[in-house]
Coordinates of C-alpha atoms in Angstrom, one line a residue:
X24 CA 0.0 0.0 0.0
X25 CA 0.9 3.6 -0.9
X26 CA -0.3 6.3 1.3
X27 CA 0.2 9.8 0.2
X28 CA 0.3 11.9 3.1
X29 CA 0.5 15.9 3.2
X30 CA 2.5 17.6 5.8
X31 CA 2.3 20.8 7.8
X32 CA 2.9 24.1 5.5
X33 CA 4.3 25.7 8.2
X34 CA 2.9 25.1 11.9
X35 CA 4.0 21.3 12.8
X36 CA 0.7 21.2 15.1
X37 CA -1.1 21.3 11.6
X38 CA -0.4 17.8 11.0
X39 CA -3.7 15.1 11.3
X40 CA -4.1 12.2 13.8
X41 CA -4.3 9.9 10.8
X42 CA -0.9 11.2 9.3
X43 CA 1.3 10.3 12.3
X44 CA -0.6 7.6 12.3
X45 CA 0.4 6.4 8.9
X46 CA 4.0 7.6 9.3
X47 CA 4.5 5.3 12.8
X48 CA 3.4 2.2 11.1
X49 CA 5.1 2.4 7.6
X50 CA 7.8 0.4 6.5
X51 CA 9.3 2.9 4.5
X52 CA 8.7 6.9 4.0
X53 CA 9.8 8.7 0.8
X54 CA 10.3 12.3 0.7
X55 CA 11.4 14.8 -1.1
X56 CA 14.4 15.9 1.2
X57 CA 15.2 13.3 4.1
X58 CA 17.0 15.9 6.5
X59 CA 13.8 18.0 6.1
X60 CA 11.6 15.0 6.8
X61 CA 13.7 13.6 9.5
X62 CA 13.0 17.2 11.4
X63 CA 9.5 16.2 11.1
X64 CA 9.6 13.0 12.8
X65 CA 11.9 13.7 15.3
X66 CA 9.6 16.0 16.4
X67 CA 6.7 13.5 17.1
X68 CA 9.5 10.9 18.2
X69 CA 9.4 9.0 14.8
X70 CA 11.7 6.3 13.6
X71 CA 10.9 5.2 10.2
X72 CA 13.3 4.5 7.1
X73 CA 13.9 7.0 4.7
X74 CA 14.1 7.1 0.9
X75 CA 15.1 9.8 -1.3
X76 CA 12.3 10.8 -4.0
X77 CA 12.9 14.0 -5.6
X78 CA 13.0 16.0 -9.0
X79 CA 16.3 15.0 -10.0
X80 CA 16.3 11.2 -9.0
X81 CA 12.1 9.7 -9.3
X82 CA 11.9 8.1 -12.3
X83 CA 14.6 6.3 -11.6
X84 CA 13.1 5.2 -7.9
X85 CA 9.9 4.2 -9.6
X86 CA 11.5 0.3 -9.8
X87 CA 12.3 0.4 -6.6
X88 CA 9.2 1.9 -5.1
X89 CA 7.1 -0.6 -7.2
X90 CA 9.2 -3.4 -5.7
X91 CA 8.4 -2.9 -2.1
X92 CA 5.1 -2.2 -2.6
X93 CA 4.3 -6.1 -4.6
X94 CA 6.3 -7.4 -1.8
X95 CA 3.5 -6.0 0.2
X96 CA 6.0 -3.5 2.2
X97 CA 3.9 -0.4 3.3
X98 CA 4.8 2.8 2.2
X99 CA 4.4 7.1 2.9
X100 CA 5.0 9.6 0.1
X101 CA 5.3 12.9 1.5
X102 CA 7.3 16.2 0.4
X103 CA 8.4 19.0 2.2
X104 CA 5.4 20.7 2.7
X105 CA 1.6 20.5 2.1
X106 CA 0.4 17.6 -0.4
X107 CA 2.6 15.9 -2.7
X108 CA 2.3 15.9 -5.8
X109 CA 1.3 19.9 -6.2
X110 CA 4.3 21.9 -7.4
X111 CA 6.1 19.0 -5.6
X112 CA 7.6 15.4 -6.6
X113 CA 5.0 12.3 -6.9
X114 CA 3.3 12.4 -9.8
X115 CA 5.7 9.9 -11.9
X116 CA 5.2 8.1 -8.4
X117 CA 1.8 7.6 -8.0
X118 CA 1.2 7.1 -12.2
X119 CA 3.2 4.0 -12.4
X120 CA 1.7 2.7 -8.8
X121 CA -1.7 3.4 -10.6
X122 CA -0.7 1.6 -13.5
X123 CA 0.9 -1.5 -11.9
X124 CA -2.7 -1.6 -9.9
X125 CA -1.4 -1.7 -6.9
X126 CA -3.1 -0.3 -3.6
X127 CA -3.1 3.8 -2.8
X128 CA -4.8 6.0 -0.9
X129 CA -4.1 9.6 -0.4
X130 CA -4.9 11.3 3.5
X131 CA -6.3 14.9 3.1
X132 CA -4.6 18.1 4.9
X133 CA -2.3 20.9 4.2
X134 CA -2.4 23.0 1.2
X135 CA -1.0 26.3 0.7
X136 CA -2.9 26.9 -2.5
X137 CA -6.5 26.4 -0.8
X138 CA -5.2 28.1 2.6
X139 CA -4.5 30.9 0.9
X140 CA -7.6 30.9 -1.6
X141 CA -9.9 30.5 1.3
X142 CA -8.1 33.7 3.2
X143 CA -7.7 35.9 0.0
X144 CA -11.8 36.6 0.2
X145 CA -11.2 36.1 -3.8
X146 CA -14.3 34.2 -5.7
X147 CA -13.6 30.5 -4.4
X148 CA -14.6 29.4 -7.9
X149 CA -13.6 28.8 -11.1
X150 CA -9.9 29.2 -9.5
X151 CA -6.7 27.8 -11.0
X152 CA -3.5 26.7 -9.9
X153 CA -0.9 27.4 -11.7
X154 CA 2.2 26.3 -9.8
X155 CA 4.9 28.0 -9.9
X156 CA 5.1 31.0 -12.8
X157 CA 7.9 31.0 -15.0
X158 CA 11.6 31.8 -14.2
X159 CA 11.9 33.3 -17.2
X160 CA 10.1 37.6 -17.3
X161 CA 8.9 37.1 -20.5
X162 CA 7.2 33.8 -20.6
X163 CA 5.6 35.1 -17.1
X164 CA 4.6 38.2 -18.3
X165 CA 2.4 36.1 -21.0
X166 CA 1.0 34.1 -18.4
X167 CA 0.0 37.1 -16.4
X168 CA -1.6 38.3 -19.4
X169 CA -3.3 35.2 -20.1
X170 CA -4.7 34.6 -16.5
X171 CA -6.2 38.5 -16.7
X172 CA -7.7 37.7 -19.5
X173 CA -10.2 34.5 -17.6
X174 CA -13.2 34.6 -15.1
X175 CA -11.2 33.1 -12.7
X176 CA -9.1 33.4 -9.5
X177 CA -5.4 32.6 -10.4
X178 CA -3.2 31.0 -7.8
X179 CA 0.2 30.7 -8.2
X180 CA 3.8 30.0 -5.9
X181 CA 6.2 32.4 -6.4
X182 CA 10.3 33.0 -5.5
X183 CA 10.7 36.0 -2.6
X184 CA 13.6 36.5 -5.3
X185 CA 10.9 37.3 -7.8
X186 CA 8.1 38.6 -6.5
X187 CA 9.1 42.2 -6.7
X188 CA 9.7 41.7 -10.8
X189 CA 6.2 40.0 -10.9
X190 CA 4.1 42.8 -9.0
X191 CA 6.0 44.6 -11.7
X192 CA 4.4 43.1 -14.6
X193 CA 1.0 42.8 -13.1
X194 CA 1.2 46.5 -12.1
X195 CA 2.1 47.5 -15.9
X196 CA -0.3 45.2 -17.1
X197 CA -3.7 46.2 -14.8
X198 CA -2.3 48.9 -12.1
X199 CA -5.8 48.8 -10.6
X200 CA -5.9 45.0 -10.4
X201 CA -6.8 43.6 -6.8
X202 CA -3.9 41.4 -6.1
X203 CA -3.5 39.0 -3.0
X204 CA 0.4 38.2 -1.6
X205 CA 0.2 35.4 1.0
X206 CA 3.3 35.0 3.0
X207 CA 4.8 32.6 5.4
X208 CA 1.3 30.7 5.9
X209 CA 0.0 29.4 8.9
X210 CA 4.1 30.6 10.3
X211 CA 4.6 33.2 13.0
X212 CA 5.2 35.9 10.7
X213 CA 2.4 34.9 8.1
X214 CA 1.0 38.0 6.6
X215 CA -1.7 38.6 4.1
X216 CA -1.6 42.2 1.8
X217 CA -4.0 43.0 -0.9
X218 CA -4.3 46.0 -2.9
X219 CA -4.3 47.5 -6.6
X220 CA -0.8 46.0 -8.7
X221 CA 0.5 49.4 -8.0
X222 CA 0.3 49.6 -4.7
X223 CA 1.8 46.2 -3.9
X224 CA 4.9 46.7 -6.4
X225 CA 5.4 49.7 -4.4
X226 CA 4.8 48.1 -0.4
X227 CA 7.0 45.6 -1.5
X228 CA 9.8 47.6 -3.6
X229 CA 10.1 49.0 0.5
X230 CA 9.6 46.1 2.1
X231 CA 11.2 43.0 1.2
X232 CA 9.3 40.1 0.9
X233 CA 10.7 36.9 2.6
X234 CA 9.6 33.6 2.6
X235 CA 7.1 30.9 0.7
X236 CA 4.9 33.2 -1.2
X237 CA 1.3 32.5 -2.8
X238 CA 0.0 35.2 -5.6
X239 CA -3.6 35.5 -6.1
X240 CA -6.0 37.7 -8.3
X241 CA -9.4 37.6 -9.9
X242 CA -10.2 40.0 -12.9
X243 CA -13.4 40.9 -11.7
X244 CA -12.1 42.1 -8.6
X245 CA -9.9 45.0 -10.4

């Protein structure tokens, strides 16, 4: 059996019942970073082995996940932070588990995408995820562009590195646009500022933005 399991954003008390549950009684856990995880369990007084799954080395762990699993070895997925799987490793993962037909089920819990929708006070719905936006200005200046253009709220991660360039863009593009910047969720120094494009470029040009950022905006709320 493969159980997905989502882990605290930011506040370790966030974690469910059923999670540590899961994570005491599995044979193996991967994660995305095991010093990062290991934190985690050594804070509910957690021994459990470890396996590498990230970006750079999945596909070729897929072998060895499927292995354990027919030899009916338990297993957790988990990444960093929140659910695996969104804007994190898993999805090679849990594909070739679902295509070898063998057992998952995935726990609900923490998700900085619907956290921050649900605190924006943006339309709930349509909304979109959009993961992270682009590295590259130009390619995320066109999907700024694009995302104004829908009846729907946008949600997207972004770099503190790059926010400031972003609330650029969206401040040439629609300076009156209501924009959302979530910060540092459900952390001791979360914060939550909304205002026109323009006026966030310019809180932010004077106040650097630190931390796990979520960007959110609606058209109709220009």
């Amino acid at each position: 059996m493969l159980t997905v399991v989502p882990t605290p954003i930011g506040n370790l008390g966030d974690i469910t019942l059923r999670a540590l549950e899961v994570l005491k009684s599995v044979d193996w856990i991967a994660c995305e970073d095991t010093r990062h995880t290991k934190r985690l369990l050594d804070h509910y007084e957690i021994n459990a082995r470890l396996m590498a799954l990230h970006d750079h080395n999945e596909e070729k762990q897929i072998p060895e996940v499927l292995s354990k699993l027919r030899n009916g070895e338990t297993m957790a997925l988990v990444s960093d932070a929140g659910m695996p799987l969104v804007s994190d490793p898993g999805f090679r993962v849990m594909r070739a588990v679902k295509e070898a037909d063998l057992p998952v089920t995935v726990l609900p819990g923490a998700s900085a995408p619907i956290t921050a929708l649900v605190a924006s006070g943006l339309p709930p719905y349509p909304h979109r995820f959009g993961g992270f936006l682009p590295v590259k200005k130009g390619k995320r200046g066109k999907e700024l562009s694009a995302a104004l253009a829908k009846d729907e709220t946008a949600i997207y991660f972004e770099s503190p590195h790059r926010v400031m360039s972003t609330l650029e863009i969206l401040s040439e593009l629609a300076p009156d646009q209501h924009v959302v910047v979530a910060r540092e969720l459900t952390k001791k120094f979360e914060t939550i500022h909304a205002g026109p494009a323009k006026e966030m470029f310019e809180h932010f040009r004077d106040h650097q933005a630190k931390g796990e950022i979520v960007l959110l905006f609606h058209p109709d709320s220009a």
